[in-house]
Coordinates of C-alpha atoms and ligand atoms in Angstrom, one line a residue:
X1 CA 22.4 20.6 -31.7
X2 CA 20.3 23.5 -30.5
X3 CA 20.7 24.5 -26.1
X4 CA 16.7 23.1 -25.9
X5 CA 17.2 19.9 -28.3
X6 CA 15.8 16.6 -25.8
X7 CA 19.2 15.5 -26.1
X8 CA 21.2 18.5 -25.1
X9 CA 18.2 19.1 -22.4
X10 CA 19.8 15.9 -21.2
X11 CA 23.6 16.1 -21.6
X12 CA 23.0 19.6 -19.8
X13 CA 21.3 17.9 -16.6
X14 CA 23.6 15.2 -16.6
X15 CA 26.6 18.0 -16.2
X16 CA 24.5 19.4 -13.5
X17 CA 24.2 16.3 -11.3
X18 CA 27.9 15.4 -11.7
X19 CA 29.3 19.0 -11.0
X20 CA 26.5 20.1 -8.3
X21 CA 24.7 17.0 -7.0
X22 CA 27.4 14.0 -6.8
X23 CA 29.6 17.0 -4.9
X24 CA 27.2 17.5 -2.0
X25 CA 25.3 14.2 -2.0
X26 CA 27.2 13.4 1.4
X27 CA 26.1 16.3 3.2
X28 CA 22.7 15.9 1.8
X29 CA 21.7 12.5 3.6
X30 CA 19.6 12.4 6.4
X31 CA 18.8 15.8 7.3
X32 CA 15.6 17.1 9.0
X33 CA 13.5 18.5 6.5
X34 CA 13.9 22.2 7.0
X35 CA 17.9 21.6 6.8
X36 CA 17.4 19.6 4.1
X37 CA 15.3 22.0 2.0
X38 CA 17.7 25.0 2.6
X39 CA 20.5 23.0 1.5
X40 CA 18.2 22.2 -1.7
X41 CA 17.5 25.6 -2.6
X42 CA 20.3 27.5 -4.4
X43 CA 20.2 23.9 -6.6
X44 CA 16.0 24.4 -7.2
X45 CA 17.2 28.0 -7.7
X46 CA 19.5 27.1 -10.3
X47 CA 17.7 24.5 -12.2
X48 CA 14.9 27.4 -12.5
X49 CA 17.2 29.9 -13.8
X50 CA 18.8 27.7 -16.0
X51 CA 15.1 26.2 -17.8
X52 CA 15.6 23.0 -16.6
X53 CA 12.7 23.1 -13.6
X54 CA 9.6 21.1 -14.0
X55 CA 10.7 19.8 -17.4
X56 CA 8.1 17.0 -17.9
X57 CA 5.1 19.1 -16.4
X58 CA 2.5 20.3 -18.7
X59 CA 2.7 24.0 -19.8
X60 CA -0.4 25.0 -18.9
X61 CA 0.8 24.1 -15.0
X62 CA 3.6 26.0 -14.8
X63 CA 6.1 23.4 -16.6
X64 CA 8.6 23.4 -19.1
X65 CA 5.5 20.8 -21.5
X66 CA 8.5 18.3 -23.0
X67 CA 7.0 15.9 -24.8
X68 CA 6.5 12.3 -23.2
X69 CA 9.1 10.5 -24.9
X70 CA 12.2 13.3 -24.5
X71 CA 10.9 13.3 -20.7
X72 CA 11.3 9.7 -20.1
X73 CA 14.5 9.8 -21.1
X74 CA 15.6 12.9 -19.3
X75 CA 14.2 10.5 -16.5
X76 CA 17.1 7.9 -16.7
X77 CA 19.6 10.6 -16.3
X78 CA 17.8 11.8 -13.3
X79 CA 18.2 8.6 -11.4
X80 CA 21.3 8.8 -11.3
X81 CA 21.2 10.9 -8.0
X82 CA 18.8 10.5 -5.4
X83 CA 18.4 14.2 -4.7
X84 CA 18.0 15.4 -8.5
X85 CA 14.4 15.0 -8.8
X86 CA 13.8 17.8 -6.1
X87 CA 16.7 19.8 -7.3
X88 CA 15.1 19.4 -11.0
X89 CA 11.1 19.8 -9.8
X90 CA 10.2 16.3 -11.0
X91 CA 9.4 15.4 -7.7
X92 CA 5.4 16.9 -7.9
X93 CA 4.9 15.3 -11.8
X94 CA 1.9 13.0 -10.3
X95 CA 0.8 14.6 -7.8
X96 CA 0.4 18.1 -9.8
X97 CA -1.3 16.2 -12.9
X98 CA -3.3 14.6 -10.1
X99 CA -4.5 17.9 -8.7
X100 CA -4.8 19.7 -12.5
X101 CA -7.3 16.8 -13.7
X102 CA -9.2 16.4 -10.2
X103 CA -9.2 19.2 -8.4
X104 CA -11.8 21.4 -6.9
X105 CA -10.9 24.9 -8.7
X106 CA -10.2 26.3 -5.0
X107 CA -8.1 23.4 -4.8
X108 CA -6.4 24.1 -7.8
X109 CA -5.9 27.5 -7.0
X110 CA -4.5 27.2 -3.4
X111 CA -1.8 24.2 -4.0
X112 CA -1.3 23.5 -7.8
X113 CA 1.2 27.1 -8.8
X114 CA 3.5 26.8 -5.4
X115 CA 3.4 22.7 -5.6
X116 CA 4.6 23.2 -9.7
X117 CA 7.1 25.9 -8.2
X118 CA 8.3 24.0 -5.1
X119 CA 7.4 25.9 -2.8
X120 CA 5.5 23.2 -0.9
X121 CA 5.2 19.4 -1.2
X122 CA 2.4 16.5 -1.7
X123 CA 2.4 13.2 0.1
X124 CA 0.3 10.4 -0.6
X125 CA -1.3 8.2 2.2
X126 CA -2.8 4.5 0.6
X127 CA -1.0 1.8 2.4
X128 CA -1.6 0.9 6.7
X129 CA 0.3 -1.3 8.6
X130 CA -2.5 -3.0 9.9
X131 CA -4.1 -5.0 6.5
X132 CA -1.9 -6.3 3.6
X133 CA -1.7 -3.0 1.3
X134 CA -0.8 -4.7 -1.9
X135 CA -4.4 -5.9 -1.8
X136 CA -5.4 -1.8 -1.5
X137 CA -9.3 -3.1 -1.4
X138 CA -8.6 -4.0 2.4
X139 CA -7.7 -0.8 3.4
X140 CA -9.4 0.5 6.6
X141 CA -8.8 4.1 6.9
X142 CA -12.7 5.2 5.9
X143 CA -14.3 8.9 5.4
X144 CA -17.6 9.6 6.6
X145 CA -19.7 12.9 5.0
X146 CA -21.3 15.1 7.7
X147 CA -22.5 18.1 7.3
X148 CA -20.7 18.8 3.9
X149 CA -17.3 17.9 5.8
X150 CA -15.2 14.7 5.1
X151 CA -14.7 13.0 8.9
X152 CA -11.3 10.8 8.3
X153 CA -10.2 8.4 10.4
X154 CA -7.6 5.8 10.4
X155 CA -4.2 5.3 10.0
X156 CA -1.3 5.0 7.4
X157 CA 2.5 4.7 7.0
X158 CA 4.9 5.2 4.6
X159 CA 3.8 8.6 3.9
X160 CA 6.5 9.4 2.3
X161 CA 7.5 13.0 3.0
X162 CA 4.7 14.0 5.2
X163 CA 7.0 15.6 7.3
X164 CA 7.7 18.3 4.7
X165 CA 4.3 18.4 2.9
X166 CA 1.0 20.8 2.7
X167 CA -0.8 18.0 2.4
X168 CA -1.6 14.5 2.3
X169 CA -3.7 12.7 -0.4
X170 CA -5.5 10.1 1.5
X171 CA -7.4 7.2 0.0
X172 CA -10.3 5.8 1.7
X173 CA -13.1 3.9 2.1
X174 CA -15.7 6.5 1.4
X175 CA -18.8 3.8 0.4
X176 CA -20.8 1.5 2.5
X177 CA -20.0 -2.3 2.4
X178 CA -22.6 -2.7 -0.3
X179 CA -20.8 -0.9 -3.2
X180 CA -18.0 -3.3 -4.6
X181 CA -14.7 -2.4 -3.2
X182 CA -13.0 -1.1 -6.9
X183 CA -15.4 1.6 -6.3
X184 CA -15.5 1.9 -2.7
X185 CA -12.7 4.4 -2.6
X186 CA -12.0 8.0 -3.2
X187 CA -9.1 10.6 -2.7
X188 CA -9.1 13.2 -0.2
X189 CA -6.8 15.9 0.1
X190 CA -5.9 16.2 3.7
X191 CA -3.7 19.5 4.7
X192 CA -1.1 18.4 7.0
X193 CA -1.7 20.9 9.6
X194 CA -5.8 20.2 10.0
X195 CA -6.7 19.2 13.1
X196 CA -6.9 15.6 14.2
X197 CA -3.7 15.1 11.3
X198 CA -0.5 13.2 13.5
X199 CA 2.5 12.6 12.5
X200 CA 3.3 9.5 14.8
X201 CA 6.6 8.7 13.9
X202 CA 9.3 8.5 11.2
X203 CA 10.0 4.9 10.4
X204 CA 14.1 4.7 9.4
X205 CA 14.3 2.2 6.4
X206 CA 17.6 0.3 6.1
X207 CA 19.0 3.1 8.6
X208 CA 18.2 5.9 6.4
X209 CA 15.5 8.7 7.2
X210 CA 13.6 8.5 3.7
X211 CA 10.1 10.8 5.2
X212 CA 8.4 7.5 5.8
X213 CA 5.6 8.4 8.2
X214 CA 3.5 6.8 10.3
X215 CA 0.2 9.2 10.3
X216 CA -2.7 8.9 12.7
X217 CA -6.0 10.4 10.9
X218 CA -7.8 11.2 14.5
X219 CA -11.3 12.4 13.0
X220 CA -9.9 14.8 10.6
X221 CA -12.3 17.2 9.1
X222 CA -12.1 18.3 5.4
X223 CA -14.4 20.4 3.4
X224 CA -16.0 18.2 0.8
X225 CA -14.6 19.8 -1.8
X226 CA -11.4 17.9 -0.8
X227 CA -12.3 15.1 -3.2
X228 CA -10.3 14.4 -6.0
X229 CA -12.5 13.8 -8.9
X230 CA -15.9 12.1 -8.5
X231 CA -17.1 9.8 -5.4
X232 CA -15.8 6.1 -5.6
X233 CA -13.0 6.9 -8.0
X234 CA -10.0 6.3 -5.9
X235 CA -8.4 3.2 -7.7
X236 CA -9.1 4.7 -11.6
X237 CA -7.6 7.8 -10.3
X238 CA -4.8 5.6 -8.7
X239 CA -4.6 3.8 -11.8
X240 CA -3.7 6.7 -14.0
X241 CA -0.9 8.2 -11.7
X242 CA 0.7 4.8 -11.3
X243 CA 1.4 3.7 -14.9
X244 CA 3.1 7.0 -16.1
X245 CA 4.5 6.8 -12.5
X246 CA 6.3 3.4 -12.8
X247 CA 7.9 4.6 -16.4
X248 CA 9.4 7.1 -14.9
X249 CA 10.4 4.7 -11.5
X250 CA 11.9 2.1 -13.9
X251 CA 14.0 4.9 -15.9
X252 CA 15.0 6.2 -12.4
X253 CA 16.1 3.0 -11.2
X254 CA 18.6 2.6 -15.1
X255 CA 20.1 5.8 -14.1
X256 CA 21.5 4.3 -10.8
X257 CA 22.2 1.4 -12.8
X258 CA 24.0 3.0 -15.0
X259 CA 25.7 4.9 -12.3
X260 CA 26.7 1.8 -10.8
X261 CA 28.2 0.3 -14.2
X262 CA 30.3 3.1 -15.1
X263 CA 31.7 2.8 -11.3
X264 CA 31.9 -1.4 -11.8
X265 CA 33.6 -0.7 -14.9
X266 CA 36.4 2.2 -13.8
X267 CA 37.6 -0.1 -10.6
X268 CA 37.7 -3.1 -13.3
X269 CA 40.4 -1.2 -15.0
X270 CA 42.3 0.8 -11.9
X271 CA 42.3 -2.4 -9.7
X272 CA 45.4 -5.2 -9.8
X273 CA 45.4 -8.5 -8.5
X274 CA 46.9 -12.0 -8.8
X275 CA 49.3 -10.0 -11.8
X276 CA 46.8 -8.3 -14.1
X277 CA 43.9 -6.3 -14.1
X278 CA 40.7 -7.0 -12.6
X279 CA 39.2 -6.2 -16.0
X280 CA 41.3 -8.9 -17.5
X281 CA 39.6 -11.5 -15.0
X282 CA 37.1 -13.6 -16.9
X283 CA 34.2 -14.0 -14.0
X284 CA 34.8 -9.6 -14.0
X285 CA 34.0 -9.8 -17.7
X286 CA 31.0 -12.1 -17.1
X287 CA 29.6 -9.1 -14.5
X288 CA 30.1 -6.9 -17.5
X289 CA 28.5 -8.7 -19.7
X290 CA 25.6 -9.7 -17.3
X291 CA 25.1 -6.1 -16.2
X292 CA 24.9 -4.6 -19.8
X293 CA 23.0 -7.0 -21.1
X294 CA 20.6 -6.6 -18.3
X295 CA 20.4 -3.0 -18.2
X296 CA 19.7 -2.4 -22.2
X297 CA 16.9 -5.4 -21.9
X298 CA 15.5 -3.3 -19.5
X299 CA 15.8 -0.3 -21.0
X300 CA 14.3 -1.7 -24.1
X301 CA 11.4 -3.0 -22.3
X302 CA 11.1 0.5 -20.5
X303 CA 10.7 2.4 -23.6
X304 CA 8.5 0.1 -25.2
X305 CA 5.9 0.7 -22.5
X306 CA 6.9 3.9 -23.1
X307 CA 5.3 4.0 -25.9
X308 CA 2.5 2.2 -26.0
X309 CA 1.5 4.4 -23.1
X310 CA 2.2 7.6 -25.6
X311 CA 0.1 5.8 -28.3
X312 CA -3.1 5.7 -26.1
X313 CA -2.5 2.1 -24.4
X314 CA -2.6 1.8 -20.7
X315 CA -0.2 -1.0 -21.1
X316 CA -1.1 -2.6 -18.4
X317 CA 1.6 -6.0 -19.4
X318 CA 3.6 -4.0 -20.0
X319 CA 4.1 -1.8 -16.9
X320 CA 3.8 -4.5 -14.6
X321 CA 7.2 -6.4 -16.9
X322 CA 9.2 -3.6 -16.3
X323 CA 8.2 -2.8 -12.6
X324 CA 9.2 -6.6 -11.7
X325 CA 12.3 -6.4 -14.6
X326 CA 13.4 -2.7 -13.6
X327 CA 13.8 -3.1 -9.8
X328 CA 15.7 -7.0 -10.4
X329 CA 18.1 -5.2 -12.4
X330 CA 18.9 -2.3 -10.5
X331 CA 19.7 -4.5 -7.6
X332 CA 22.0 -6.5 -9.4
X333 CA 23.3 -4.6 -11.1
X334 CA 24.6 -2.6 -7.8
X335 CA 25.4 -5.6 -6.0
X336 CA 28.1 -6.7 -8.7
X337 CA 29.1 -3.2 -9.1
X338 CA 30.1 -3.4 -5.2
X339 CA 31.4 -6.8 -5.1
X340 CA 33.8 -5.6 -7.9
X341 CA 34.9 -2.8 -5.3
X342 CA 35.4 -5.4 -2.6
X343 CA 35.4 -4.3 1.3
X344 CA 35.3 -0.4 -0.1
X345 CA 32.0 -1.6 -1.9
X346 CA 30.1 -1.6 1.5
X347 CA 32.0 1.4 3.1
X348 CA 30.0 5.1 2.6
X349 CA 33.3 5.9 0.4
X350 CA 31.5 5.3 -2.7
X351 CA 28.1 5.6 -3.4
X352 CA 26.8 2.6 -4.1
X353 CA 26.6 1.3 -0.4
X354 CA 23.2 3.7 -0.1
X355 CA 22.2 3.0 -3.9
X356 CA 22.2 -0.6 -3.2
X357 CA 19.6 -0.2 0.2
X358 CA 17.5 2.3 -2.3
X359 CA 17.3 -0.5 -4.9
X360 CA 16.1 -3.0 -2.4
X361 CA 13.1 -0.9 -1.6
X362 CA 12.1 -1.3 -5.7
X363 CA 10.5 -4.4 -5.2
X364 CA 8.4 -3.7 -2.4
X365 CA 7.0 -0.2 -3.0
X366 CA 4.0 0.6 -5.9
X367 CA 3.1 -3.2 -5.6
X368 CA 5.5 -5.9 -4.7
X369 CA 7.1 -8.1 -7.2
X370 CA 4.7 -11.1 -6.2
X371 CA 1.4 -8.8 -7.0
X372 CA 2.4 -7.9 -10.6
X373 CA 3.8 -11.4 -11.4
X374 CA 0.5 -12.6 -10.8
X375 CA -2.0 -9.7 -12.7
X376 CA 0.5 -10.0 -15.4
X377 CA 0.1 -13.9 -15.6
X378 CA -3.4 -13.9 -15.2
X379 CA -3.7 -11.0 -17.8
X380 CA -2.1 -13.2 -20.5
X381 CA -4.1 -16.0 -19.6
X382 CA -7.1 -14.2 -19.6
X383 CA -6.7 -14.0 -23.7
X384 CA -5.8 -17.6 -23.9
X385 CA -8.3 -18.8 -21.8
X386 CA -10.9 -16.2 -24.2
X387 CA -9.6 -18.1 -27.3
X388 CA -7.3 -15.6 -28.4
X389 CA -3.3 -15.5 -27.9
X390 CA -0.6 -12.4 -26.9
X391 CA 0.8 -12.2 -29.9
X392 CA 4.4 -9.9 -29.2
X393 CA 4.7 -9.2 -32.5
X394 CA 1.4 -8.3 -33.4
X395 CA 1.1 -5.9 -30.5
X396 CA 4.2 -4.4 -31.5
X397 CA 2.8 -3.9 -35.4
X398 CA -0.2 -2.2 -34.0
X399 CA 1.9 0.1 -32.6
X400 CA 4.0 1.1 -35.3
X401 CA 1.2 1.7 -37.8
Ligands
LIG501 C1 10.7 3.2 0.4 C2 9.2 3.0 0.4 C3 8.4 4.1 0.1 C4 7.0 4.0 0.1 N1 6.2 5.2 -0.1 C5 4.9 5.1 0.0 C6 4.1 6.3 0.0 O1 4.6 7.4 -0.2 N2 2.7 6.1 0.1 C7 2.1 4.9 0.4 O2 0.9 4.9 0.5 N3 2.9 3.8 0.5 C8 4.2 3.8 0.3 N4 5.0 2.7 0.4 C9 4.4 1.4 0.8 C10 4.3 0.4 -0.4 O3 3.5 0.9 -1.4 C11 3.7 -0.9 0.3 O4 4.7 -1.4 1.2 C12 3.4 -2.0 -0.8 O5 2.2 -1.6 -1.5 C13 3.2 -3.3 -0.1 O6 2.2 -3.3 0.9 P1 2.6 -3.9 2.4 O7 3.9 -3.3 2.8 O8 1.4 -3.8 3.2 O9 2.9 -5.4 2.1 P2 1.9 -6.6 2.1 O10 0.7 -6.3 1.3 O11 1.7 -7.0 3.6 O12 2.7 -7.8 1.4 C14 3.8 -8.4 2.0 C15 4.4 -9.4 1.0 O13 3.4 -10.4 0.7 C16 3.7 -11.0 -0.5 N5 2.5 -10.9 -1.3 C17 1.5 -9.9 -1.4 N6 0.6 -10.2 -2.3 C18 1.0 -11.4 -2.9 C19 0.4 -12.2 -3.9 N7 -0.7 -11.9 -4.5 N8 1.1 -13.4 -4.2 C20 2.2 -13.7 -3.6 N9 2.8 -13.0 -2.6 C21 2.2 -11.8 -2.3 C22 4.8 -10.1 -1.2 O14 6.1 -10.7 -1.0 C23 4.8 -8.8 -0.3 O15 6.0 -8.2 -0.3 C24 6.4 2.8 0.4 C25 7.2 1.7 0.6 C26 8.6 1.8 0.6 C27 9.4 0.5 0.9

């Protein structure tokens, strides 16, 4: 097996989490973001020396160009720390691809090399706490043109990571009320330090500091150039980052359960009570068996979107399975994995105490569960209701051939 074969590029970053990350992970959490960023650095550092930086981003960015498939499941190993996708450079993927495809060229030129390098950091800006954001055609944050400036005002949170980035990409209403609202919407890179841009607060989440922030948009002035892509194109452009996106959020989210197992299953076998083993205990067994059978399902499902998507096919069902499948799993799975540890479970002694308030964010963020339950339901029945049936197997064949 060659140093650059996909499946030593993975053995080779799952070394580096355990021997670099898992070590420091303590120190790591909740830091401002300058001390957090310095403490990242030698790790960026290395990762770049060692040609595992920006694995999945195209060559022609600045990336390492692994194919699709390897990527995703370099991915899973990733998850397996919070902190590896910065120390790894995975972190921009989206945003960078985002900027490559729909960009302005001065644009391009200004963010997309340091953003690829890490030298600064995007944010995205689409959901408000004042409207229902999982119905994104509500939103209320709206971008006027006036003499060849965008004029932006409103207001989002859960900006994740404004507080460390160059810029925000906002999405708003950029269309008057008589242009239906799928193509009301555009994408506006906002830098973070133009006037009228506030950072109101950061909102804690489960008492962690995750970057959420609340950002006031007071009349912000952008050069129109700051569009991404054409006028109007907000949710296709949205469209294209998510799918890829939630791939790589679902083989995230098997990495921490797999973290999580090999933890479950390690106490199972240390731990003695009522004279044996709890990995002799039947209901421990059934958590075994529960958790493995969940997490390959999953992982199963995962790649098979996987692949569609590589094949050509937005794979729509398909991403919207494993988004509500993926982020079930990951919480169960770490939930058993701390019952199993009894009273040490909740304690910060292990890890799985923060893993387990990460995993309950899964359901909630990129659409809750409730809103791709229903397009997935109604997608299906679409075909029925058309005459025609979703034939599993026949969807598969397609794919093979
Ligand atoms: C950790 C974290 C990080 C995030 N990062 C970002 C970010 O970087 N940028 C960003 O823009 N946003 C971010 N978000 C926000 C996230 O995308 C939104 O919270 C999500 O889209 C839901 O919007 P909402 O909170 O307004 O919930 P609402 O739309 O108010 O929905 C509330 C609840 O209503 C129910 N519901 C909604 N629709 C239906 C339906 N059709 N049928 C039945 N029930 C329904 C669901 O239970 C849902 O949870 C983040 C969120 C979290 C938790």
């Amino acid at each position: 097996m060659s140093d650059k074969s996909p499946a030593a590029i993975r053995e080779r970053v799952r070394r580096f989490i355990e021997e670099r990350i898992y070590p420091i992970e303590h120190e790591l959490e909740d830091l401002p973001p300058t001390d957090y960023l310095r403490r990242m650095r030698p790790l960026m550092d290395r990762t770049k020396a060692d040609g595992l930086w920006a694995l999945g981003h195209p060559k022609e960015i600045g990336g390492q160009g692994m194919a699709f498939m390897d990527y995703v499941l370099v991915n899973e190993v990733i998850g397996r720390s919070e902190h590896a996708m910065l120390a790894f450079g995975t972190h921009s993927l989206q945003d960078s691809i985002m900027l490559h495809l729909y960009a302005d060229r001065h644009w391009r030129e200004r963010y997309l090399a340091p953003l690829v390098a890490g030298e600064v950091f995007p944010s995205i800006g689409m959901t408000e706490p004042e409207v229902a954001s999982s119905d994104p055609t509500q939103l209320r944050t709206a971008a006027r043109l006036e003499n060849g400036h965008w004029v932006i005002k409103g207001r989002k949170w859960f900006t994740t990571w404004a507080n460390r980035a160059a810029y925000t990409t906002v999405f708003a209403r950029t269309e008057d009320a008589s242009v239906p609202a799928h193509s009301a919407f555009s994408m506006i890179v906002v830098p973070t330090d133009a006037p009228g841009y506030k950072i109101v607060r950061e909102t804690p989440v489960l008492g962690m500091k995750g970057g959420h922030c609340e950002v006031l948009l007071d009349d912000v002035r952008v050069p129109e150039n700051h569009l991404l892509g054409p006028r109007g194109h907000g949710f296709k452009i949205a469209q294209k980052r998510l799918g890829p996106g939630r791939i790589f959020h679902c083989m995230r989210w098997l990495g921490q359960a797999q973290r999580a197992f090999d933890l479950m299953a390690k106490r199972a076998t240390e731990r003695t009570a009522f004279g044996g083993k709890l990995a002799d205990k039947q209901l421990v067994q059934k958590m075994i068996f529960d958790s493995a059978a969940e997490i390959q399902a999953c992982r199963l499902l995962t790649l098979d979107a996987a692949r569609k998507m590589d094949a050509g096919d937005e794979a729509r069902v398909e991403i919207g399975l494993i988004k509500v499948v993926g982020a079930k799993m990951v919480h169960e799975v770490i939930d058993r994995a701390i019952q199993v540890h009894g009273a040490k479970g909740v304690t910060a002694d292990t890890p799985l105490e923060r893993m387990y308030r990460h995993a309950r964010f899964a359901r909630i963020y990129d659409g809750p569960d409730e809103v791709h339950i229903q397009t997935v339901g109604r997608r299906i029945l679409d075909v029925y209701r058309q005459g025609g049936d979703w034939d599993f197997g026949a969807r598969d064949a397609q794919h093979a051939s």
